[in-house]
Coordinates of C-alpha atoms in Angstrom, one line a residue:
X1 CA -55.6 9.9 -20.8
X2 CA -55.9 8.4 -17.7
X3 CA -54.5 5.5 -16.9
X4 CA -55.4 4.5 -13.5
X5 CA -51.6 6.2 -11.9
X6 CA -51.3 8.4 -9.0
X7 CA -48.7 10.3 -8.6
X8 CA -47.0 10.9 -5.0
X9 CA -46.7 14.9 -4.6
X10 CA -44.1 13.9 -1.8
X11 CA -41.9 12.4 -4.0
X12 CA -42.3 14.3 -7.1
X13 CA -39.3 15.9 -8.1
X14 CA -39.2 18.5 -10.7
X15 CA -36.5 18.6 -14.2
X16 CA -33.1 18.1 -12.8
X17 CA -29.8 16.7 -13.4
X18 CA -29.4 15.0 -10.0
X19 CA -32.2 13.0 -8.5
X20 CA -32.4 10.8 -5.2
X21 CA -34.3 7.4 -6.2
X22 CA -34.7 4.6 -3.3
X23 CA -31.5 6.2 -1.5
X24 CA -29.6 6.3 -4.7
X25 CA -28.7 9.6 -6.2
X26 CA -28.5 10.1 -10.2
X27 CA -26.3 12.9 -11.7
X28 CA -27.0 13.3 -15.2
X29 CA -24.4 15.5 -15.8
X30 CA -21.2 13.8 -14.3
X31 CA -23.0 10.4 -15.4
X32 CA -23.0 8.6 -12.0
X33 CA -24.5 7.1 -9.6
X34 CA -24.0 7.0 -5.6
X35 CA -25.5 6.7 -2.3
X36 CA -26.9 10.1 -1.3
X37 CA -25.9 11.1 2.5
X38 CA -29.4 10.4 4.0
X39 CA -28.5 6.7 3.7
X40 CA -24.7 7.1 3.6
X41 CA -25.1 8.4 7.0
X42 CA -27.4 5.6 8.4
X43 CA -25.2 2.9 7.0
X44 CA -22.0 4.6 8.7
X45 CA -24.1 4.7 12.1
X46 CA -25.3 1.1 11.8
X47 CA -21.4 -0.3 10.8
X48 CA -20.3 1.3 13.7
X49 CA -23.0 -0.1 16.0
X50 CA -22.1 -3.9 14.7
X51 CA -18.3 -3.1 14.9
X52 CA -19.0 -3.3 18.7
X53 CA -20.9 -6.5 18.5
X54 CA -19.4 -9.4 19.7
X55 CA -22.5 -11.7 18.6
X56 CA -24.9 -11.7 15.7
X57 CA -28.0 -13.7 15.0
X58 CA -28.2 -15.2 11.4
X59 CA -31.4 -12.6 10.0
X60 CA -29.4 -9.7 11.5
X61 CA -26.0 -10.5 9.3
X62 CA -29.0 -11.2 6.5
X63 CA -30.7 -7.9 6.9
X64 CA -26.9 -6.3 7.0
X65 CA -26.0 -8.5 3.9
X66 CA -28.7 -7.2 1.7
X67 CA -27.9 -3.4 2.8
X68 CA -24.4 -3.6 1.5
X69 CA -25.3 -5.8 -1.7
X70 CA -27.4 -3.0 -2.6
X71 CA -25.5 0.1 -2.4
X72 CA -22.7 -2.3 -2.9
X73 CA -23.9 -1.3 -6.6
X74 CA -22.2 2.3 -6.3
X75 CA -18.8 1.3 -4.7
X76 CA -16.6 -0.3 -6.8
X77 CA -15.2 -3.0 -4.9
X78 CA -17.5 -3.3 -2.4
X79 CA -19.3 -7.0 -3.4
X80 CA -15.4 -8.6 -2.5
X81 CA -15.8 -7.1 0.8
X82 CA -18.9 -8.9 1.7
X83 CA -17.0 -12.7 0.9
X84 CA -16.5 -12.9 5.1
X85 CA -19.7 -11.4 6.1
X86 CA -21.7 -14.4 3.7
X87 CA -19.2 -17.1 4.6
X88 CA -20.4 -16.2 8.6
X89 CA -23.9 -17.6 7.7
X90 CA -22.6 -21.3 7.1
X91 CA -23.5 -23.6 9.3
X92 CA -26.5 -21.2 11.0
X93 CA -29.6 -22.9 10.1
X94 CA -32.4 -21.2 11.3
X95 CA -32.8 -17.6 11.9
X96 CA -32.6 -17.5 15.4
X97 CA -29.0 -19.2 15.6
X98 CA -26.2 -16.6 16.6
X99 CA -22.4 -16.8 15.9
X100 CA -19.5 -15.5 17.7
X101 CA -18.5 -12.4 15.1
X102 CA -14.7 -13.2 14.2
X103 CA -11.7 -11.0 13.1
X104 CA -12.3 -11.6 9.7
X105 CA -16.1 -10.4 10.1
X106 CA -14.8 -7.5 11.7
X107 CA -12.0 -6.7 9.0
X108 CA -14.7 -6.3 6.0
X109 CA -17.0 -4.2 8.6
X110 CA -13.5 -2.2 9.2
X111 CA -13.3 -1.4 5.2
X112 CA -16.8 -0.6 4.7
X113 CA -16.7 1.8 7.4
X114 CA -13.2 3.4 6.3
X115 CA -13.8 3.4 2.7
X116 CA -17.3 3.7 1.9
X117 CA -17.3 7.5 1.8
X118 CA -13.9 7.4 -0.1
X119 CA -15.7 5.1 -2.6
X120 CA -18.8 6.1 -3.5
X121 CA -19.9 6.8 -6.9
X122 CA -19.4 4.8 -10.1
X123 CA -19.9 5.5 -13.6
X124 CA -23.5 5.2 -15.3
X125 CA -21.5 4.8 -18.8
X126 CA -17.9 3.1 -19.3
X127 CA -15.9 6.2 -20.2
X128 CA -13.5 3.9 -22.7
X129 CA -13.4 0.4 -24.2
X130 CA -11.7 -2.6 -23.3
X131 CA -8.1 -1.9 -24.7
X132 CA -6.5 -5.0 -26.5
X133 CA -3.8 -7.1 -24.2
X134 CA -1.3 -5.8 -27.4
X135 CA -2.1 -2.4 -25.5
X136 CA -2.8 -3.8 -22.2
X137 CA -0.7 -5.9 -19.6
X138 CA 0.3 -9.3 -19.9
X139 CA 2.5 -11.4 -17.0
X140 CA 4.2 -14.5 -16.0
X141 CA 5.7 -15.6 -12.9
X142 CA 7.4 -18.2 -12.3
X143 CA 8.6 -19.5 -8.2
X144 CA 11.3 -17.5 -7.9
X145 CA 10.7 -14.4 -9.8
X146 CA 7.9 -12.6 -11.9
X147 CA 7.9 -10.5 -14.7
X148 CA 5.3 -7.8 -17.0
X149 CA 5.4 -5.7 -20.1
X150 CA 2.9 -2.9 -20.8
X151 CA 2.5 -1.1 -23.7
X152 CA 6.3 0.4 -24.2
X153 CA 7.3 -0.5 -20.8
X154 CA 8.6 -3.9 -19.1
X155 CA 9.8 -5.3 -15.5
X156 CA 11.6 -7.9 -14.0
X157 CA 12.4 -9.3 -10.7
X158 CA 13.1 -11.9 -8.5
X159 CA 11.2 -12.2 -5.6
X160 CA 11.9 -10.9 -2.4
X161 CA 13.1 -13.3 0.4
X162 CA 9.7 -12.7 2.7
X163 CA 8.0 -13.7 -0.2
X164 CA 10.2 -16.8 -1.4
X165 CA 9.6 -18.0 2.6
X166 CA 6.0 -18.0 2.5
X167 CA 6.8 -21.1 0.0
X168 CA 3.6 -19.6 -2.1
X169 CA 2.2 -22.1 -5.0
X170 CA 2.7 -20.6 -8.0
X171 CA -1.3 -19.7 -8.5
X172 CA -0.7 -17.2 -5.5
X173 CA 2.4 -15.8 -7.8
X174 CA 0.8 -15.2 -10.6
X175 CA -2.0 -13.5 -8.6
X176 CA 0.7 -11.3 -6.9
X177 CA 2.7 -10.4 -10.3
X178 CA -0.3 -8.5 -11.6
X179 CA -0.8 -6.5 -8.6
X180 CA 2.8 -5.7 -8.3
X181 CA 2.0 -4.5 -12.6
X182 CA -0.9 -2.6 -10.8
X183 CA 1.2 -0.7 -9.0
X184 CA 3.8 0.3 -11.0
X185 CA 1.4 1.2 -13.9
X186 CA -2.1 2.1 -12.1
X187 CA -1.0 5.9 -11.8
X188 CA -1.1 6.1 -16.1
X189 CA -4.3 4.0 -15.9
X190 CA -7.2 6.6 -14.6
X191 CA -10.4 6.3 -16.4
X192 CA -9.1 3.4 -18.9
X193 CA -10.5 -0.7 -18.7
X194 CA -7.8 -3.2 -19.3
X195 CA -7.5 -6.6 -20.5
X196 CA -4.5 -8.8 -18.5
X197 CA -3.1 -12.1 -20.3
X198 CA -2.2 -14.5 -17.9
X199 CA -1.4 -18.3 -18.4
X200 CA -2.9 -18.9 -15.0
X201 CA -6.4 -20.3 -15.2
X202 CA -7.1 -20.0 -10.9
X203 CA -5.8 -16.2 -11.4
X204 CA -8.0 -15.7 -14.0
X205 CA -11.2 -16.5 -12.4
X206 CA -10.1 -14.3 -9.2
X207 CA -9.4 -11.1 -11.0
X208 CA -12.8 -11.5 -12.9
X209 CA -15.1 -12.4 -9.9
X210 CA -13.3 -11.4 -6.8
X211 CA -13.8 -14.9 -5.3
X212 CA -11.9 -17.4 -3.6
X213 CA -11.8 -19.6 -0.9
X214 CA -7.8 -19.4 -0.2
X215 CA -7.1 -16.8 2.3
X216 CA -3.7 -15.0 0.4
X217 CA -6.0 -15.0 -2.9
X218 CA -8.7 -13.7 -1.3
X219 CA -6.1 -11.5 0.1
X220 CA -5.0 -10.4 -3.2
X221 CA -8.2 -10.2 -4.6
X222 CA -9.0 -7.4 -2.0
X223 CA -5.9 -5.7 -2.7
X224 CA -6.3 -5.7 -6.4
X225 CA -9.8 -4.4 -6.4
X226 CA -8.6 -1.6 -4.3
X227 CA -6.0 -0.9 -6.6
X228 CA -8.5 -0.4 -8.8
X229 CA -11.0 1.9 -7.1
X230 CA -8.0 3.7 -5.8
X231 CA -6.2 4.8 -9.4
X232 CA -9.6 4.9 -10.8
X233 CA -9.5 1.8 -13.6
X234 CA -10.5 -1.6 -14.6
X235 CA -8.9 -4.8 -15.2
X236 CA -10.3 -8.3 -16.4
X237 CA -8.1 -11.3 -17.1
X238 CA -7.9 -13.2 -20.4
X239 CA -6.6 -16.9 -20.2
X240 CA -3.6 -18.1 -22.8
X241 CA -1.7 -20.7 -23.3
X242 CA 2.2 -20.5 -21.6
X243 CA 3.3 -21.0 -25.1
X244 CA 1.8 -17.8 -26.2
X245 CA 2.7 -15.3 -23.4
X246 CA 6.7 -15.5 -24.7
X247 CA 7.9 -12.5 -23.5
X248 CA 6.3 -12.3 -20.1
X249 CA 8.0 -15.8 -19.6
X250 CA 11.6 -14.8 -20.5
X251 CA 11.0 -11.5 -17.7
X252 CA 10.0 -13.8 -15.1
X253 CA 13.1 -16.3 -15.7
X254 CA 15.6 -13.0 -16.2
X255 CA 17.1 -13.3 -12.9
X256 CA 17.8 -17.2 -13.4
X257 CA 20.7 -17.5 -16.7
X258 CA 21.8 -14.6 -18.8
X259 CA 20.2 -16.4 -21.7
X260 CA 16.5 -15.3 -21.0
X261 CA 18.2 -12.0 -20.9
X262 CA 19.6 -12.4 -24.8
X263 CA 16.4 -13.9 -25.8
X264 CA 14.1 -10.9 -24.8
X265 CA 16.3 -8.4 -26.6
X266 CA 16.4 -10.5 -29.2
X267 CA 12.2 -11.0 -29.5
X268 CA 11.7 -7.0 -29.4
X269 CA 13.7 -3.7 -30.4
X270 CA 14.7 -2.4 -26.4
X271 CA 15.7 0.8 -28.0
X272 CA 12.0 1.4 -27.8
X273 CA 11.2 -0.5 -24.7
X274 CA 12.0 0.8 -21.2
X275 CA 12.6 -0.8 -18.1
X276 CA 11.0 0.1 -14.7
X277 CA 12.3 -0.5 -11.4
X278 CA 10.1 -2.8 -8.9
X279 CA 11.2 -2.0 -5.1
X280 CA 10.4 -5.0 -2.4
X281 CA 7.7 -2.7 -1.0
X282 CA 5.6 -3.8 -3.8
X283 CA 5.3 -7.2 -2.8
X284 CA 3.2 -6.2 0.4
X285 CA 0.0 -5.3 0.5
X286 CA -1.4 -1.6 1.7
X287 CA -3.5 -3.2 4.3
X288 CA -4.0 -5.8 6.5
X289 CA -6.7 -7.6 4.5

């Protein structure tokens, strides 16, 4: 039958289980999908050419913009590191207009260019379902401490005094609890997809989009994505009411009377909970975001 379709010797391929399609390789077998090192390498060479740019015209941070979104598609936090990149187009109104290229341009060109080789590759198919906050993580903070339970495991702490003089509002707290969860747990987490409770609506919407226009949330956005690629897991936030994250609530408030203390142990049986140590460390972040 013919139906009017000519095929492209060149770019015929014959059966496989790993295929290069528009700079995009395919492996049936390990069921992902990455840049192949034709274009990995080009992208490397032209990050490394803008990292010594001091100016850029508006098309040229376009043209580098639409690069990244696209193989943004096989690095798993890449689309948060382009937030500083897009917000550099505001206020450039024809294509022509150039801006000075700022630090915090130069910090997401920094990460591409360190962490896209690390990074690439994601999964075709989700290789588990969503598992149930019961089964998940659920935390609270408070402004002076924070607390988390997962699964048979729970922590408390106050926070830090660098943290306590940064005078953070307790949005930024909430945002920081789950990270320091992240990183106590993330090691037990590889290949699983996890549903957070939180009774924070602003931390909500930054651990499901990765967007914000305050600089420590967008901060700890960056951090918690890498988290994420790093330990190899996913995370999405549920909104509750305060009312019904209880025991989260009386961790956070542990450090403040002895009675939260008496009220947890009396909410669940602690001879099958544990409780896990959270050093100061946590409360930074592994790079200078």
């Amino acid at each position: 039958i013919d139906l009017g379709l000519a095929e492209s010797p060149a770019k015929a391929v014959a059966p496989c289980t790993y295929m290069v399609f528009l700079g995009l390789g395919y492996d049936t077998v390990r069921m992902t999908k990455e840049i192949d090192s034709t274009r990995l390498d080009e992208t490397l060479a032209e990050l490394r050419n803008w990292l010594g740019r001091k100016r850029a015209r508006k098309k040229e941070i376009q043209s580098l913009l639409g690069k990244l979104s696209f193989i943004a598609a096989c690095v798993p936090c890449g689309r948060v590191f382009l937030a500083r990149m897009v917000n550099a187009l505001r206020g450039l109104k024809r294509n022509h207009h150039s801006i000075h290229l700022t630090c915090e341009f130069r910090k997401d060109i920094e990460w591409w260019l360190r962490f896209l080789p690390e990074f690439n590759g994601v999964r075709l198919i989700p290789s588990s379902a969503w598992l149930a906050p019961s089964s998940g993580l659920a935390t609270d903070a408070c402004l002076s401490g924070c607390g988390g339970i997962s699964g048979s495991e729970f922590f408390h702490k106050e926070f830090p005094e660098f943290i306590a003089d940064l005078r953070l509002p307790i949005h930024c707290l909430e945002l920081l609890t789950v990270i320091v969860a992240c990183k106590l747990w993330a090691s037990g987490w590889a290949g699983q997809r996890l549903l957070v409770e939180c009774d924070n609506e602003a931390s909500v919407f930054v651990i499901n989009t990765g967007r914000s226009s305050d600089a420590y949330f967008q901060a700890c956005a960056r951090e918690l994505v890498y988290l994420q690629a790093s330990f190899d897991f996913q995370l999405a936030a549920q909104h509750i009411p305060g009312r019904s994250n209880p025991l989260s609530d009386l961790l956070s408030r542990w450090h403040l009377h002895p009675s939260y203390e008496s009220k947890f142990q009396e909410a669940v049986d602690v001879s099958k909970f544990q409780e896990a140590v959270v050093s100061d460390e946590m409360f930074t972040f592994s790079h200078d975001w």
